[in-house]
Short mmCIF file of C-alpha atoms in Angstrom, two decimals:
data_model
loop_
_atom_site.label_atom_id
_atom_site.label_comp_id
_atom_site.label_asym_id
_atom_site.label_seq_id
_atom_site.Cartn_x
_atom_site.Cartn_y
_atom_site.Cartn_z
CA UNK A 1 -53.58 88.41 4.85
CA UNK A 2 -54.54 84.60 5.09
CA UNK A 3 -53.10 82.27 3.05
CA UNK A 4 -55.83 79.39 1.27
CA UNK A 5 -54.99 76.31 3.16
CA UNK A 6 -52.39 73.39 1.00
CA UNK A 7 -55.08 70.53 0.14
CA UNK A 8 -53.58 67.29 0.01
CA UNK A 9 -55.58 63.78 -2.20
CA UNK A 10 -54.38 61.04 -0.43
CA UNK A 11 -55.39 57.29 -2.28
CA UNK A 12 -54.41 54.38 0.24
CA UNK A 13 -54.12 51.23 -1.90
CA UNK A 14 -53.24 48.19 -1.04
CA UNK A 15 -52.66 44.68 -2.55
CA UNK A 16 -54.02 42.16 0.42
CA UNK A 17 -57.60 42.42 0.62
CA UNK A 18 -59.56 39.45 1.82
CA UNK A 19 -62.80 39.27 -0.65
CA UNK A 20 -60.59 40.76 -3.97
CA UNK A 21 -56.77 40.54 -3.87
CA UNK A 22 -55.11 42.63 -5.95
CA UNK A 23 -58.19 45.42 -6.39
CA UNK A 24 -56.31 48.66 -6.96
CA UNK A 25 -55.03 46.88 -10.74
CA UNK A 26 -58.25 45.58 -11.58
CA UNK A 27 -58.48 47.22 -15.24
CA UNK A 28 -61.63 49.29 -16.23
CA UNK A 29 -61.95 49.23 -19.40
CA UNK A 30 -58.34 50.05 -19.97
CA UNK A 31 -57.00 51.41 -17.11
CA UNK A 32 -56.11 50.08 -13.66
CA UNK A 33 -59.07 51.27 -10.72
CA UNK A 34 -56.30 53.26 -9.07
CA UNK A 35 -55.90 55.15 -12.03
CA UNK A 36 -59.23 55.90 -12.63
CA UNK A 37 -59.60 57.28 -8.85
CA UNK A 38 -56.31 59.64 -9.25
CA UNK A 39 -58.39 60.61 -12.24
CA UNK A 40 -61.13 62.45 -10.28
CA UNK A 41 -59.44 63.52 -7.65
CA UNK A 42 -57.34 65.25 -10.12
CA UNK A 43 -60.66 66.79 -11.26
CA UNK A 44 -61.47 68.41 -7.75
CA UNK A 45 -60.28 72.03 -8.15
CA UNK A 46 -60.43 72.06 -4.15
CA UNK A 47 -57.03 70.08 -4.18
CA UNK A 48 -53.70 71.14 -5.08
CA UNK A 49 -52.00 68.04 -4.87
CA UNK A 50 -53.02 64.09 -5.51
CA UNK A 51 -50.84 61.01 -4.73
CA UNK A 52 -51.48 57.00 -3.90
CA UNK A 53 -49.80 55.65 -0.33
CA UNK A 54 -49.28 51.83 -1.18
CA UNK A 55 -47.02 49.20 0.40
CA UNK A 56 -47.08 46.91 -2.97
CA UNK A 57 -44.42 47.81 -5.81
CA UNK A 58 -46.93 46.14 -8.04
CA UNK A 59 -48.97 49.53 -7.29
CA UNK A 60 -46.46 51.99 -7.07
CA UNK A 61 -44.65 50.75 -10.49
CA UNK A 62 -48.58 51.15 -12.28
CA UNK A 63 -49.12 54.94 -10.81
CA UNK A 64 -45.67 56.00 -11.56
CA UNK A 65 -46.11 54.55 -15.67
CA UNK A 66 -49.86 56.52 -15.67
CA UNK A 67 -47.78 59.58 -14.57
CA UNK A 68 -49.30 59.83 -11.25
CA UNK A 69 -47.06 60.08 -7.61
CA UNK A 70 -47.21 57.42 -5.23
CA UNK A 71 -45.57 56.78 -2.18
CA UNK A 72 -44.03 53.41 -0.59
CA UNK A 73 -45.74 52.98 3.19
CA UNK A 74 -45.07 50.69 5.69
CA UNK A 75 -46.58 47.06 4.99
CA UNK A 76 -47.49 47.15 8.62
CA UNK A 77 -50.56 49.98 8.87
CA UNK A 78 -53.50 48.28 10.22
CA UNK A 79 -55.77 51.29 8.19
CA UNK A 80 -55.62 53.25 5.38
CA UNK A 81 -55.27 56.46 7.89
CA UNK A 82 -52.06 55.38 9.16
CA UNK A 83 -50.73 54.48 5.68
CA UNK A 84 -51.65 58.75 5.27
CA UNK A 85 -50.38 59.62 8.19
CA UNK A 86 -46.97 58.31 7.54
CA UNK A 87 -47.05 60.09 3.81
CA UNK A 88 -48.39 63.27 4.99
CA UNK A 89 -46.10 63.73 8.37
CA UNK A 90 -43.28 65.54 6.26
CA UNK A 91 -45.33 67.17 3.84
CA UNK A 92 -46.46 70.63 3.93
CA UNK A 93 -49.73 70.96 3.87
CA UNK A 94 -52.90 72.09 5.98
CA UNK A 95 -55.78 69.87 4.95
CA UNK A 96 -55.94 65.95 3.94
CA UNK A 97 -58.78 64.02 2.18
CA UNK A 98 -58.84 60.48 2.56
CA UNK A 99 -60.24 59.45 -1.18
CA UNK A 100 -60.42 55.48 -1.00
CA UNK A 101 -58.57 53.34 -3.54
CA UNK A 102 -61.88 51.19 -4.51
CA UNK A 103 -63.96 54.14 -5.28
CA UNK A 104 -63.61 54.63 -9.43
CA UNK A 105 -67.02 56.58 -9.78
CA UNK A 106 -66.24 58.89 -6.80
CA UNK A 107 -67.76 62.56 -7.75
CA UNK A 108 -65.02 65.29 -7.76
CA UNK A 109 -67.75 67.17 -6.09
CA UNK A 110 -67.60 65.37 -2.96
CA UNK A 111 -63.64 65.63 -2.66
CA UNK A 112 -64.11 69.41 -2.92
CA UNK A 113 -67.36 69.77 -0.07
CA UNK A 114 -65.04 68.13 2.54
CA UNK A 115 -61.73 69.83 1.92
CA UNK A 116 -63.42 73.30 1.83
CA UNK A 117 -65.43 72.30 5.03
CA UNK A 118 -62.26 72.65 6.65
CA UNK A 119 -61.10 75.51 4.94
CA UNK A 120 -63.73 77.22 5.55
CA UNK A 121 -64.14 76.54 9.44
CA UNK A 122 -61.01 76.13 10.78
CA UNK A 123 -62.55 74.64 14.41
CA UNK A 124 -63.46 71.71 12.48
CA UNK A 125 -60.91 68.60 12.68
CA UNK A 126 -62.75 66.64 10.37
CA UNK A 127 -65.39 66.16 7.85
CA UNK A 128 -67.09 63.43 5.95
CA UNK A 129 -70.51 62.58 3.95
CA UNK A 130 -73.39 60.93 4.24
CA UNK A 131 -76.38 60.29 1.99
CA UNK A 132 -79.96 59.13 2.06
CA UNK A 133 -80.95 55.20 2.29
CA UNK A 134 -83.23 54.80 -0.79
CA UNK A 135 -82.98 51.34 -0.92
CA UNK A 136 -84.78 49.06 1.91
CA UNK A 137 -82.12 45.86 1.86
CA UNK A 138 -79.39 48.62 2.84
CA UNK A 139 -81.21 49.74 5.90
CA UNK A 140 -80.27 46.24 7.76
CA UNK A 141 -77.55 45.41 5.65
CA UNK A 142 -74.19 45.42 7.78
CA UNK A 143 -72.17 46.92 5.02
CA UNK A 144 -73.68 49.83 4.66
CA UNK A 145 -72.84 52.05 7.73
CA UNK A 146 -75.32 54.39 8.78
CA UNK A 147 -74.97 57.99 10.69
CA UNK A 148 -76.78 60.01 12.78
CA UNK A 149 -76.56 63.25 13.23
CA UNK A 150 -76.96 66.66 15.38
CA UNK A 151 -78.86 69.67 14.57
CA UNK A 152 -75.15 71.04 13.50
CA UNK A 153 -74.48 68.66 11.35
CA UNK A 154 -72.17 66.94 13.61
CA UNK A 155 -72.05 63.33 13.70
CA UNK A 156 -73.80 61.64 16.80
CA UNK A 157 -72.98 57.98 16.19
CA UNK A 158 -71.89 55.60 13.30
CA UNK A 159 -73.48 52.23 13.14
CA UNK A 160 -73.75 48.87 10.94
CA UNK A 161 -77.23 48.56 12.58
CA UNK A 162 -80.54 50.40 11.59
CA UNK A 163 -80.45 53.56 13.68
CA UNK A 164 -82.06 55.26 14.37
CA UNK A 165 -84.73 52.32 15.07
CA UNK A 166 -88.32 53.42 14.41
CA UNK A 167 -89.95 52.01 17.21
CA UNK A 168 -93.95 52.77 16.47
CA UNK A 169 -93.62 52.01 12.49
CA UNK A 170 -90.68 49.42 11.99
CA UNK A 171 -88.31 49.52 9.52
CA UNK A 172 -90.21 48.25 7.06
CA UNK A 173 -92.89 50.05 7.38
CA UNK A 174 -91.83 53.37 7.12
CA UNK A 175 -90.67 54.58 3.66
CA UNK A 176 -89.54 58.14 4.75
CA UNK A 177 -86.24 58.87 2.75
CA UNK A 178 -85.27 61.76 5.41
CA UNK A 179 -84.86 59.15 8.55
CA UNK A 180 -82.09 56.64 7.39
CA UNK A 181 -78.53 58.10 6.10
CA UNK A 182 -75.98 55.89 5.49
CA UNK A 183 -72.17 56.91 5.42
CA UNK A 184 -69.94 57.60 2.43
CA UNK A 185 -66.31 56.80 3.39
CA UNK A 186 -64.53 59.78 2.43
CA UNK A 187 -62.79 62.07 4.58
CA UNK A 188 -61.05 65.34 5.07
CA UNK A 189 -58.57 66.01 8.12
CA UNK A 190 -56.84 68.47 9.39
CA UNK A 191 -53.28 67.46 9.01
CA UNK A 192 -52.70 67.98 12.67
CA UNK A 193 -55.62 65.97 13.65
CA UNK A 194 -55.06 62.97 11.28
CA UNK A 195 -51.38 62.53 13.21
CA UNK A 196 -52.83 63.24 16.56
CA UNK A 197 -55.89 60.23 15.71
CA UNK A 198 -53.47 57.58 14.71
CA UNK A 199 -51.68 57.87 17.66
CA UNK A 200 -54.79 56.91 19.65
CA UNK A 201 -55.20 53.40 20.74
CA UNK A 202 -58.30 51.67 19.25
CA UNK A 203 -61.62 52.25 20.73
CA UNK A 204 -63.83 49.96 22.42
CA UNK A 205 -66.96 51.45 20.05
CA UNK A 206 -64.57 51.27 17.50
CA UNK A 207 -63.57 47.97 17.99
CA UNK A 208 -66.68 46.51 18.49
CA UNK A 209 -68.08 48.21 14.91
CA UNK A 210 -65.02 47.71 13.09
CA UNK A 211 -65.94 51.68 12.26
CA UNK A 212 -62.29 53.39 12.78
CA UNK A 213 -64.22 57.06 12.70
CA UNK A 214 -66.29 55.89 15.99
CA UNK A 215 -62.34 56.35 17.26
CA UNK A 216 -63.34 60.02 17.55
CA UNK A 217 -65.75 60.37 18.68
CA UNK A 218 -65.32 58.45 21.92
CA UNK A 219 -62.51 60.62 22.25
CA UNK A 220 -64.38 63.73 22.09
CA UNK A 221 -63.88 65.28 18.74
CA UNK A 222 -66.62 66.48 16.29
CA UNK A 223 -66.93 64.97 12.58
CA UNK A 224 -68.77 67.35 10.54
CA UNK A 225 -71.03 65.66 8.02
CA UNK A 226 -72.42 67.08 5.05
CA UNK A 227 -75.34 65.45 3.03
CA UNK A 228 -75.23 65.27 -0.56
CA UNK A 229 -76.91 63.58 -3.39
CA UNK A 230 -74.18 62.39 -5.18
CA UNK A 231 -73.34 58.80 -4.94
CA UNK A 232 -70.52 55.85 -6.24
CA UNK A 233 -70.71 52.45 -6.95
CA UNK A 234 -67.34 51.25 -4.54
CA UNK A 235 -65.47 47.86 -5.32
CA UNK A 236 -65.26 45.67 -2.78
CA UNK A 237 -65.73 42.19 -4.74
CA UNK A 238 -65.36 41.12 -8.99
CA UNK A 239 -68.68 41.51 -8.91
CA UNK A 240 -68.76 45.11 -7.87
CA UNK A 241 -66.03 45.42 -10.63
CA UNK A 242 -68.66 44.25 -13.27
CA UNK A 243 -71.46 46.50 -12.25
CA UNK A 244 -69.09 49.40 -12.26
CA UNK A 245 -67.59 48.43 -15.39
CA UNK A 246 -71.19 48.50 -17.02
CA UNK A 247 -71.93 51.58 -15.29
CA UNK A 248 -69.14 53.29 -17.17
CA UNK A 249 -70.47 52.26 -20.52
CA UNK A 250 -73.32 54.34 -20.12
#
């Protein structure tokens, strides 16, 4: 009979980040954010086993005194998939979510619909999420990427632009809620895929972007992505760290 695939949480943290140095300690009402994402991914019963990748001892020394694993990484990864890649190469397992380090709200829910995407088609190399744009600013604003997709489900481009571009209407105009997604960075890989992808050079789409996933699909592959209502607030600056810390008061 077949075995349920070995689902592996992998948190890439690192301390150099341009706009908020240090990020993956910022405390939260207590705790440091890294702690608070090993938290949910804890709570997804899809995965069997969590642990940070982080090239700082600064981060390794906090998850190993919150009882969590973590794993020292080369300082030289220029993503947080090769930082996974190197953890995961030795480890036995089938399937690998990518749960980012800056992501304290993230919804154990979403963790578990990408890991059992995979586990439950195994032609799929990888999976991710996407909801809808309910906000105009984020329609135009470069930060938030935006997807479309196939009748499958299967992603036809990523973008920092407005696509798809709504040529009659504009994109003010038109306040339809189904017609602009934007991307939620979480992934789920099949190990074998993940170790295949980093060894890919970068992409000219992909360099162009700066959108590492557009890395696959110039090269072919399909990205399953699943819609869901269920949204974070991420951390990219201190002042994302304040709205997130008032969010949690609620």
């Amino acid at each position: 009979m077949p075995t349920d695939p070995k689902i592996v949480a992998v948190i890439p943290a690192r301390w150099s980040a341009s706009r908020f140095p240090g990020k993956p300690l910022a405390m939260i009402h207590g705790k440091p954010m890294v702690q608070w994402v090993y938290e949910r991914c804890l709570e997804a019963s899809a995965v069997s086993e969590t642990l940070v990748a982080t090239d700082d001892s600064r981060i390794y020394n906090a998850v190993q005194e919150f009882g969590g694993r973590a794993v020292m990484t080369s300082p030289d990864h220029p993503s947080g998939s090769d930082r996974i890649a190197e953890v995961v190469r030795e480890m036995v397992c089938d399937i690998v979510v990518n749960v980012q380090g800056d992501e304290p709200l993230i919804p154990p829910e979403n963790i578990n619909r990408v890991a059992q995407c995979l586990a439950d088609f195994p032609d799929i190399p990888m999976a991710t999420l996407r909801t809808a744009i309910v906000q105009d600013r984020e329609i135009n604003d470069p930060n938030t990427v935006k997807v479309v997709i196939s009748k499958e489900s299967n992603a036809l481009y990523f973008s920092r632009c407005a696509i798809p571009f709504h040529r009659e209407s504009g994109i003010n105009e038109d306040k339809n809620a189904d017609l602009w997604y934007k991307h939620i960075g979480l992934y789920a890989y099949r190990k074998s895929f993940l170790l295949e992808l980093t060894q890919l050079p970068e992409s000219n789409l992909e360099r162009l972007e700066k959108l590492e996933q557009l890395r696959v699909l110039e090269n072919g592959y399909v990205i399953k992505v699943l819609t869901t209502d269920l949204t974070s607030q991420g951390v990219d600056t201190p002042e994302d760290l304040v709205a997130v810390q008032s969010i949690m008061k609620l």
